[in-house]
Amino acid sequence: MAISFLLGFGVYAVSPPPPTSALQHPPSPLSLSHTNRVTEMEEAQYEIDLGNLTAFDQHHQFASPPTSREEIVKETIEQATKLVQAVADALFNLPSTEDPDGPLVKLPPPTAKFPREKPLPKPRPPTQWEVFAQQKGIQKRKKEKMAYDEQTGTWKRLHGYDRVNDDNDIPIIDAKATDEPGTDPFAERRKEKKSRVDKQEGNRLKNLKNAQKAGALPSHIQLAATALPITGTQSQPKKVSKDVLQNVAGMAATATASGGKFDKKLPGEKPLKHEKKYRKYLPAVEGSGMGTIEKQQTENVLNRLMSKHSHQILNVEKAVNMYNVKREKHQRRQGGQSSNSGKFKANKKSFKKTSNKGHSSSSKGKSK
Amino acid sequence: MLKIKTPKSGRIKRDLEKRAPKLVETRKKTLILHGTKTSSVLNSVLTEIHHLKKDNSIKYSRRNDKIRPFESGGETSLEFFSLKTDCSLFVFASHTKKRPNNLVIGRFYDHHIYDLVEVGIENFRSVGSFSYDMKLAPQLGSKPFFAFIGEAFESVDELKHLKEVLLDLFRGEVITNLNLAGLDRVYVCTALSPNRVFFSHFALRLKKSGTKVPRMELVEVGPSMDMVVRRHHQPDDSLRKEAMKMAPDSTKKKEKNVVKDDILGKLGKIYIPDQKVGSVPLANKSKGVKRERREAKAAKGEGDNPTTPKKQKQDSE
């Protein structure tokens, strides 16, 4: 029977030696029938996973249905011993190194796959500096810990206490030709350093935000919102878009009397979309008397007024009634002198037509 | 506005880094807890599992009412505990009339339930009921052997699942270097029927045999119980696929001190440490020990003449 090996690391089938070589095993005082049974069981192939020290016997069946608990236990012990022996065989045959505690063996990786407990970590996106360095081809260089300080003539450390080129240690700064007399160069240096530090902090925050977007924030860092939005939720305040921001200045400008004309503008701010107030003045000089533009304006206004509010301005029915009453009085005074005074029936229709340019006749649904 | 928050002490930073997801995962912590009602059997089962996994398990002693792992709303408490204690395996015991001596073993992925197996415990024998030589007792934290017997572990879905989960629960850390002197325990699972598994724990005794491989002897120690599989919950295919994702193969180690030259081919550099001239211990060449002297003495003893002229040894020391 040939010994067959499966591909792959820790799992291989232990194929049993042929019956004839059973004699190679340590001699057992048991009868031949027992050794036959043993070899028969060994015919089975055990699946061995060395990385996990596991042996799995697929083909075992209880020779007789187990009667009592002790039977089960005994059978189990026997089978288990064989399985463990098989694993140990493979294990002890691995190349081992000596150690004061005992022989050390390098285990192959386990074959049985288990699910992860946490998702795979995502790779961090490159920082702003890394992108720039890659573009320019800048290589990283190892920095020395100490540097030679010419002022004192000793080797000092680069960062930390008593360092080289410390800003606070400079006693005298020579004035350059470009310097103005009133400025304090020490204060200038301090301001520059502060601005550099703040810029770096801003860049660091930007890099971390990018990492957070990619899901790769370092485990010990958290980005927390310092001010909660008015809605009271934990979400970040909604970002305002560029166009809205550009119009905000214009919107605020209309609050001023001059329409934002004299407001101080930041560099790069675009001119307002609608300068000045929303008021158009007519030209001062244009023809004599009422200029055409002014006439048109007033006409427009009047027409609109009349058309909308005609029913309020002229109560047609009342006017007609009054006219009729007046006429009757007049006729009565004159006696029955002229009897062919036809009463004027109110020609409601025509009036309504001229006044209502497309409006509904009843005033019920109208809003005033 | 965002603010960067970093931990102010190194200990907290190290703890946070331990909890962060890693490329290659080695150990899983276990959470052991029980529900509204337990029986004495279950109590001892829980304490014994806790002892077996002393280093990486957390046992809650109070009862937890709202946990029902198999129901959709009942696992929020479990997931919260998993988040707080950073555990990815749990063992939950509960005893009801419908399911007596019930044990639910489950796993988490990303602190959400991944899969569950529910077993009933029968015929439990605790550690104290076994008597054995104390010297054989397996040490805490040693890497165990596993033996699974029975074809049902391959053919029946539930038993296959149980096999995976038991392996995950008891195998300990995944290591590459193993000390062969420290092997002292075996977990044995025998499939008695398609839904019953006999689980037991043995100590190993390595006996001298003629060959390099020692002979194994098993001594029953530790808890033994019958597990009757009741319910189980497998993860969705997509979740399983995501959880089984392996880390991409790490970049091969750079071969150091080897340079490939076009003309000369492959060149290697060998660094020889400085010779310690002057501090090498001299050989033990005390007079009485030298072999020539011993032989001469032996020959002299047989010889007649006790006084032989002293030979001058020119060759060297």
mmCIF file of N, CA, C and O in Angstrom, chain A residues 177-252:
data_model
loop_
_atom_site.group_PDB
_atom_site.id
_atom_site.type_symbol
_atom_site.label_atom_id
_atom_site.label_comp_id
_atom_site.label_asym_id
_atom_site.label_seq_id
_atom_site.Cartn_x
_atom_site.Cartn_y
_atom_site.Cartn_z
ATOM 1 N N ALA A 177 18.708 95.425 6.686
ATOM 2 C CA ALA A 177 18.361 96.711 6.068
ATOM 3 C C ALA A 177 16.859 96.847 5.898
ATOM 4 O O ALA A 177 16.294 97.927 5.936
ATOM 5 N N THR A 178 16.169 95.701 5.697
ATOM 6 C CA THR A 178 14.734 95.761 5.429
ATOM 7 C C THR A 178 13.907 95.963 6.693
ATOM 8 O O THR A 178 12.718 96.215 6.635
ATOM 9 N N ASP A 179 14.516 95.806 7.867
ATOM 10 C CA ASP A 179 13.732 95.908 9.106
ATOM 11 C C ASP A 179 13.345 97.336 9.402
ATOM 12 O O ASP A 179 14.138 98.258 9.275
ATOM 13 N N GLU A 180 12.095 97.508 9.879
ATOM 14 C CA GLU A 180 11.665 98.836 10.299
ATOM 15 C C GLU A 180 12.124 99.080 11.716
ATOM 16 O O GLU A 180 12.288 98.150 12.490
ATOM 17 N N PRO A 181 12.288 100.336 12.126
ATOM 18 C CA PRO A 181 12.860 100.613 13.445
ATOM 19 C C PRO A 181 11.975 100.150 14.606
ATOM 20 O O PRO A 181 12.471 99.752 15.635
ATOM 21 N N GLY A 182 10.679 100.163 14.456
ATOM 22 C CA GLY A 182 9.851 99.904 15.636
ATOM 23 C C GLY A 182 9.613 98.439 15.962
ATOM 24 O O GLY A 182 9.172 98.100 17.043
ATOM 25 N N THR A 183 9.896 97.531 15.017
ATOM 26 C CA THR A 183 9.502 96.133 15.240
ATOM 27 C C THR A 183 10.470 95.417 16.163
ATOM 28 O O THR A 183 11.661 95.730 16.223
ATOM 29 N N ASP A 184 9.918 94.451 16.871
ATOM 30 C CA ASP A 184 10.695 93.664 17.829
ATOM 31 C C ASP A 184 11.034 92.334 17.172
ATOM 32 O O ASP A 184 10.153 91.503 16.980
ATOM 33 N N PRO A 185 12.295 92.086 16.798
ATOM 34 C CA PRO A 185 12.611 90.849 16.062
ATOM 35 C C PRO A 185 12.360 89.589 16.878
ATOM 36 O O PRO A 185 12.004 88.562 16.334
ATOM 37 N N PHE A 186 12.507 89.687 18.192
ATOM 38 C CA PHE A 186 12.244 88.494 19.020
ATOM 39 C C PHE A 186 10.766 88.140 18.976
ATOM 40 O O PHE A 186 10.380 86.981 18.830
ATOM 41 N N ALA A 187 9.952 89.166 19.070
ATOM 42 C CA ALA A 187 8.513 88.912 18.978
ATOM 43 C C ALA A 187 8.146 88.372 17.605
ATOM 44 O O ALA A 187 7.288 87.490 17.476
ATOM 45 N N GLU A 188 8.835 88.901 16.587
ATOM 46 C CA GLU A 188 8.577 88.413 15.224
ATOM 47 C C GLU A 188 8.874 86.925 15.131
ATOM 48 O O GLU A 188 8.118 86.152 14.557
ATOM 49 N N ARG A 189 10.014 86.547 15.680
ATOM 50 C CA ARG A 189 10.408 85.130 15.606
ATOM 51 C C ARG A 189 9.399 84.250 16.315
ATOM 52 O O ARG A 189 9.021 83.174 15.852
ATOM 53 N N ARG A 190 8.955 84.755 17.462
ATOM 54 C CA ARG A 190 7.987 83.967 18.229
ATOM 55 C C ARG A 190 6.684 83.826 17.448
ATOM 56 O O ARG A 190 6.079 82.751 17.408
ATOM 57 N N LYS A 191 6.266 84.930 16.813
ATOM 58 C CA LYS A 191 5.022 84.881 16.031
ATOM 59 C C LYS A 191 5.150 83.905 14.874
ATOM 60 O O LYS A 191 4.238 83.128 14.579
ATOM 61 N N GLU A 192 6.313 83.951 14.217
ATOM 62 C CA GLU A 192 6.505 83.041 13.074
ATOM 63 C C GLU A 192 6.434 81.598 13.528
ATOM 64 O O GLU A 192 5.829 80.740 12.882
ATOM 65 N N LYS A 193 7.105 81.340 14.669
ATOM 66 C CA LYS A 193 7.113 79.959 15.149
ATOM 67 C C LYS A 193 5.695 79.503 15.468
ATOM 68 O O LYS A 193 5.293 78.391 15.138
ATOM 69 N N LYS A 194 4.948 80.423 16.110
ATOM 70 C CA LYS A 194 3.574 80.061 16.464
ATOM 71 C C LYS A 194 2.763 79.762 15.203
ATOM 72 O O LYS A 194 1.976 78.817 15.158
ATOM 73 N N SER A 195 2.961 80.600 14.168
ATOM 74 C CA SER A 195 2.176 80.366 12.950
ATOM 75 C C SER A 195 2.570 79.039 12.313
ATOM 76 O O SER A 195 1.732 78.309 11.800
ATOM 77 N N ARG A 196 3.873 78.700 12.377
ATOM 78 C CA ARG A 196 4.310 77.423 11.811
ATOM 79 C C ARG A 196 3.671 76.261 12.569
ATOM 80 O O ARG A 196 3.198 75.288 11.967
ATOM 81 N N VAL A 197 3.675 76.392 13.892
ATOM 82 C CA VAL A 197 3.103 75.314 14.713
ATOM 83 C C VAL A 197 1.606 75.170 14.435
ATOM 84 O O VAL A 197 1.090 74.060 14.278
ATOM 85 N N ASP A 198 0.917 76.303 14.331
ATOM 86 C CA ASP A 198 -0.522 76.223 14.072
ATOM 87 C C ASP A 198 -0.806 75.616 12.715
ATOM 88 O O ASP A 198 -1.736 74.818 12.540
ATOM 89 N N LYS A 199 0.026 75.982 11.730
ATOM 90 C CA LYS A 199 -0.171 75.418 10.397
ATOM 91 C C LYS A 199 0.003 73.907 10.439
ATOM 92 O O LYS A 199 -0.765 73.153 9.835
ATOM 93 N N GLN A 200 1.031 73.488 11.180
ATOM 94 C CA GLN A 200 1.282 72.050 11.266
ATOM 95 C C GLN A 200 0.117 71.332 11.943
ATOM 96 O O GLN A 200 -0.292 70.251 11.531
ATOM 97 N N GLU A 201 -0.420 71.951 12.986
ATOM 98 C CA GLU A 201 -1.570 71.350 13.660
ATOM 99 C C GLU A 201 -2.743 71.219 12.705
ATOM 100 O O GLU A 201 -3.449 70.208 12.690
ATOM 101 N N GLY A 202 -2.954 72.266 11.897
ATOM 102 C CA GLY A 202 -4.035 72.212 10.923
ATOM 103 C C GLY A 202 -3.834 71.091 9.924
ATOM 104 O O GLY A 202 -4.760 70.350 9.577
ATOM 105 N N ASN A 203 -2.568 70.933 9.477
ATOM 106 C CA ASN A 203 -2.279 69.850 8.523
ATOM 107 C C ASN A 203 -2.509 68.491 9.155
ATOM 108 O O ASN A 203 -3.032 67.567 8.532
ATOM 109 N N ARG A 204 -2.114 68.381 10.419
ATOM 110 C CA ARG A 204 -2.288 67.099 11.113
ATOM 111 C C ARG A 204 -3.773 66.751 11.225
ATOM 112 O O ARG A 204 -4.180 65.616 10.992
ATOM 113 N N LEU A 205 -4.571 67.773 11.560
ATOM 114 C CA LEU A 205 -6.015 67.532 11.658
ATOM 115 C C LEU A 205 -6.588 67.118 10.308
ATOM 116 O O LEU A 205 -7.418 66.210 10.208
ATOM 117 N N LYS A 206 -6.096 67.773 9.249
ATOM 118 C CA LYS A 206 -6.586 67.431 7.904
ATOM 119 C C LYS A 206 -6.232 65.991 7.549
ATOM 120 O O LYS A 206 -7.064 65.234 7.029
ATOM 121 N N ASN A 207 -4.991 65.595 7.866
ATOM 122 C CA ASN A 207 -4.580 64.217 7.561
ATOM 123 C C ASN A 207 -5.415 63.215 8.340
ATOM 124 O O ASN A 207 -5.806 62.172 7.816
ATOM 125 N N LEU A 208 -5.699 63.530 9.604
ATOM 126 C CA LEU A 208 -6.498 62.611 10.413
ATOM 127 C C LEU A 208 -7.924 62.530 9.883
ATOM 128 O O LEU A 208 -8.532 61.459 9.882
ATOM 129 N N LYS A 209 -8.448 63.640 9.431
ATOM 130 C CA LYS A 209 -9.811 63.616 8.874
ATOM 131 C C LYS A 209 -9.864 62.747 7.635
ATOM 132 O O LYS A 209 -10.821 61.996 7.429
ATOM 133 N N ASN A 210 -8.819 62.843 6.797
ATOM 134 C CA ASN A 210 -8.767 61.971 5.616
ATOM 135 C C ASN A 210 -8.699 60.518 6.018
ATOM 136 O O ASN A 210 -9.338 59.656 5.412
ATOM 137 N N ALA A 211 -7.902 60.248 7.049
ATOM 138 C CA ALA A 211 -7.790 58.863 7.516
ATOM 139 C C ALA A 211 -9.124 58.377 8.054
ATOM 140 O O ALA A 211 -9.518 57.234 7.828
ATOM 141 N N GLN A 212 -9.829 59.258 8.755
ATOM 142 C CA GLN A 212 -11.123 58.862 9.310
ATOM 143 C C GLN A 212 -12.116 58.565 8.189
ATOM 144 O O GLN A 212 -12.897 57.627 8.257
ATOM 145 N N LYS A 213 -12.046 59.375 7.125
ATOM 146 C CA LYS A 213 -12.945 59.140 5.982
ATOM 147 C C LYS A 213 -12.669 57.786 5.363
ATOM 148 O O LYS A 213 -13.575 57.079 4.934
ATOM 149 N N ALA A 214 -11.377 57.405 5.306
ATOM 150 C CA ALA A 214 -11.027 56.111 4.726
ATOM 151 C C ALA A 214 -11.211 54.973 5.710
ATOM 152 O O ALA A 214 -10.977 53.822 5.370
ATOM 153 N N GLY A 215 -11.609 55.290 6.931
ATOM 154 C CA GLY A 215 -11.835 54.246 7.915
ATOM 155 C C GLY A 215 -10.564 53.731 8.563
ATOM 156 O O GLY A 215 -10.535 52.658 9.124
ATOM 157 N N ALA A 216 -9.477 54.513 8.486
ATOM 158 C CA ALA A 216 -8.204 54.023 8.990
ATOM 159 C C ALA A 216 -7.634 54.921 10.070
ATOM 160 O O ALA A 216 -6.436 55.135 10.140
ATOM 161 N N LEU A 217 -8.496 55.440 10.955
ATOM 162 C CA LEU A 217 -7.994 56.293 12.035
ATOM 163 C C LEU A 217 -7.174 55.452 13.005
ATOM 164 O O LEU A 217 -7.580 54.355 13.353
ATOM 165 N N PRO A 218 -6.020 55.947 13.458
ATOM 166 C CA PRO A 218 -5.221 55.166 14.415
ATOM 167 C C PRO A 218 -6.029 54.895 15.678
ATOM 168 O O PRO A 218 -6.860 55.705 16.084
ATOM 169 N N SER A 219 -5.773 53.718 16.299
ATOM 170 C CA SER A 219 -6.678 53.261 17.345
ATOM 171 C C SER A 219 -6.687 54.146 18.568
ATOM 172 O O SER A 219 -7.668 54.202 19.293
ATOM 173 N N HIS A 220 -5.578 54.871 18.826
ATOM 174 C CA HIS A 220 -5.576 55.637 20.061
ATOM 175 C C HIS A 220 -6.037 57.072 19.857
ATOM 176 O O HIS A 220 -6.010 57.861 20.779
ATOM 177 N N ILE A 221 -6.480 57.420 18.651
ATOM 178 C CA ILE A 221 -6.891 58.802 18.392
ATOM 179 C C ILE A 221 -8.385 58.844 18.128
ATOM 180 O O ILE A 221 -8.931 58.008 17.424
ATOM 181 N N GLN A 222 -9.030 59.858 18.697
ATOM 182 C CA GLN A 222 -10.441 60.090 18.414
ATOM 183 C C GLN A 222 -10.599 61.524 17.973
ATOM 184 O O GLN A 222 -9.961 62.414 18.511
ATOM 185 N N LEU A 223 -11.476 61.734 16.987
ATOM 186 C CA LEU A 223 -11.769 63.105 16.578
ATOM 187 C C LEU A 223 -13.109 63.471 17.174
ATOM 188 O O LEU A 223 -14.117 62.846 16.883
ATOM 189 N N ALA A 224 -13.104 64.480 18.038
ATOM 190 C CA ALA A 224 -14.335 64.838 18.732
ATOM 191 C C ALA A 224 -14.778 66.227 18.304
ATOM 192 O O ALA A 224 -13.951 67.104 18.072
ATOM 193 N N ALA A 225 -16.081 66.419 18.214
ATOM 194 C CA ALA A 225 -16.605 67.739 17.870
ATOM 195 C C ALA A 225 -16.577 68.612 19.114
ATOM 196 O O ALA A 225 -17.037 68.216 20.179
ATOM 197 N N THR A 226 -15.992 69.793 18.997
ATOM 198 C CA THR A 226 -15.913 70.660 20.166
ATOM 199 C C THR A 226 -17.231 71.383 20.413
ATOM 200 O O THR A 226 -17.559 71.719 21.525
ATOM 201 N N ALA A 227 -17.975 71.658 19.352
ATOM 202 C CA ALA A 227 -19.254 72.344 19.553
ATOM 203 C C ALA A 227 -20.348 71.538 18.899
ATOM 204 O O ALA A 227 -20.236 71.168 17.735
ATOM 205 N N LEU A 228 -21.388 71.277 19.616
ATOM 206 C CA LEU A 228 -22.496 70.513 19.044
ATOM 207 C C LEU A 228 -23.369 71.443 18.217
ATOM 208 O O LEU A 228 -23.568 72.597 18.566
ATOM 209 N N PRO A 229 -23.915 70.934 17.119
ATOM 210 C CA PRO A 229 -24.839 71.772 16.356
ATOM 211 C C PRO A 229 -26.123 72.002 17.149
ATOM 212 O O PRO A 229 -26.419 71.299 18.090
ATOM 213 N N ILE A 230 -26.905 73.000 16.748
ATOM 214 C CA ILE A 230 -28.078 73.414 17.525
ATOM 215 C C ILE A 230 -29.109 72.293 17.577
ATOM 216 O O ILE A 230 -29.905 72.209 18.478
ATOM 217 N N THR A 231 -29.093 71.426 16.594
ATOM 218 C CA THR A 231 -30.066 70.339 16.587
ATOM 219 C C THR A 231 -29.844 69.391 17.742
ATOM 220 O O THR A 231 -30.705 68.616 18.082
ATOM 221 N N GLY A 232 -28.685 69.474 18.347
ATOM 222 C CA GLY A 232 -28.473 68.645 19.515
ATOM 223 C C GLY A 232 -28.087 67.213 19.210
ATOM 224 O O GLY A 232 -27.965 66.393 20.079
ATOM 225 N N THR A 233 -27.880 66.901 17.952
ATOM 226 C CA THR A 233 -27.451 65.537 17.632
ATOM 227 C C THR A 233 -25.938 65.457 17.672
ATOM 228 O O THR A 233 -25.253 66.460 17.749
ATOM 229 N N GLN A 234 -25.439 64.280 17.608
ATOM 230 C CA GLN A 234 -23.994 64.100 17.663
ATOM 231 C C GLN A 234 -23.352 64.312 16.300
ATOM 232 O O GLN A 234 -22.150 64.255 16.172
ATOM 233 N N SER A 235 -24.169 64.526 15.276
ATOM 234 C CA SER A 235 -23.573 64.610 13.931
ATOM 235 C C SER A 235 -22.872 65.944 13.753
ATOM 236 O O SER A 235 -23.169 66.923 14.426
ATOM 237 N N GLN A 236 -21.937 65.997 12.854
ATOM 238 C CA GLN A 236 -21.206 67.230 12.601
ATOM 239 C C GLN A 236 -22.120 68.230 11.899
ATOM 240 O O GLN A 236 -23.007 67.846 11.157
ATOM 241 N N PRO A 237 -21.880 69.506 12.133
ATOM 242 C CA PRO A 237 -22.738 70.508 11.467
ATOM 243 C C PRO A 237 -22.614 70.408 9.958
ATOM 244 O O PRO A 237 -21.549 70.120 9.429
ATOM 245 N N LYS A 238 -23.745 70.662 9.283
ATOM 246 C CA LYS A 238 -23.756 70.487 7.832
ATOM 247 C C LYS A 238 -22.814 71.497 7.197
ATOM 248 O O LYS A 238 -22.813 72.664 7.546
ATOM 249 N N LYS A 239 -22.073 71.046 6.226
ATOM 250 C CA LYS A 239 -21.117 71.940 5.583
ATOM 251 C C LYS A 239 -21.850 72.832 4.598
ATOM 252 O O LYS A 239 -22.667 72.369 3.826
ATOM 253 N N VAL A 240 -21.510 74.104 4.639
ATOM 254 C CA VAL A 240 -22.158 75.042 3.719
ATOM 255 C C VAL A 240 -21.383 75.006 2.410
ATOM 256 O O VAL A 240 -20.170 74.979 2.408
ATOM 257 N N SER A 241 -22.131 75.086 1.289
ATOM 258 C CA SER A 241 -21.438 74.973 -0.002
ATOM 259 C C SER A 241 -20.815 76.312 -0.371
ATOM 260 O O SER A 241 -21.137 77.364 0.181
ATOM 261 N N LYS A 242 -19.922 76.238 -1.359
ATOM 262 C CA LYS A 242 -19.126 77.411 -1.728
ATOM 263 C C LYS A 242 -20.018 78.535 -2.266
ATOM 264 O O LYS A 242 -19.849 79.702 -1.927
ATOM 265 N N ASP A 243 -20.994 78.170 -3.108
ATOM 266 C CA ASP A 243 -21.809 79.229 -3.722
ATOM 267 C C ASP A 243 -22.627 79.968 -2.695
ATOM 268 O O ASP A 243 -22.766 81.186 -2.749
ATOM 269 N N VAL A 244 -23.146 79.204 -1.733
ATOM 270 C CA VAL A 244 -23.955 79.865 -0.706
ATOM 271 C C VAL A 244 -23.085 80.838 0.085
ATOM 272 O O VAL A 244 -23.493 81.960 0.390
ATOM 273 N N LEU A 245 -21.855 80.397 0.386
ATOM 274 C CA LEU A 245 -20.957 81.255 1.152
ATOM 275 C C LEU A 245 -20.625 82.517 0.385
ATOM 276 O O LEU A 245 -20.490 83.596 0.963
ATOM 277 N N GLN A 246 -20.487 82.379 -0.921
ATOM 278 C CA GLN A 246 -20.138 83.565 -1.702
ATOM 279 C C GLN A 246 -21.266 84.581 -1.704
ATOM 280 O O GLN A 246 -21.026 85.781 -1.802
ATOM 281 N N ASN A 247 -22.486 84.045 -1.599
ATOM 282 C CA ASN A 247 -23.625 84.970 -1.631
ATOM 283 C C ASN A 247 -23.933 85.558 -0.277
ATOM 284 O O ASN A 247 -24.670 86.533 -0.176
ATOM 285 N N VAL A 248 -23.393 84.966 0.764
ATOM 286 C CA VAL A 248 -23.733 85.432 2.109
ATOM 287 C C VAL A 248 -23.304 86.877 2.304
ATOM 288 O O VAL A 248 -24.043 87.691 2.867
ATOM 289 N N ALA A 249 -22.089 87.167 1.815
ATOM 290 C CA ALA A 249 -21.607 88.546 1.983
ATOM 291 C C ALA A 249 -22.553 89.519 1.291
ATOM 292 O O ALA A 249 -22.860 90.596 1.815
ATOM 293 N N GLY A 250 -23.009 89.134 0.102
ATOM 294 C CA GLY A 250 -23.933 89.991 -0.627
ATOM 295 C C GLY A 250 -25.238 90.174 0.120
ATOM 296 O O GLY A 250 -25.812 91.261 0.162
ATOM 297 N N MET A 251 -25.697 89.068 0.731
ATOM 298 C CA MET A 251 -26.969 89.143 1.460
ATOM 299 C C MET A 251 -26.830 90.051 2.668
ATOM 300 O O MET A 251 -27.732 90.831 2.986
ATOM 301 N N ALA A 252 -25.688 89.956 3.338
ATOM 302 C CA ALA A 252 -25.483 90.813 4.514
ATOM 303 C C ALA A 252 -25.346 92.275 4.095
ATOM 304 O O ALA A 252 -25.709 93.180 4.854
#
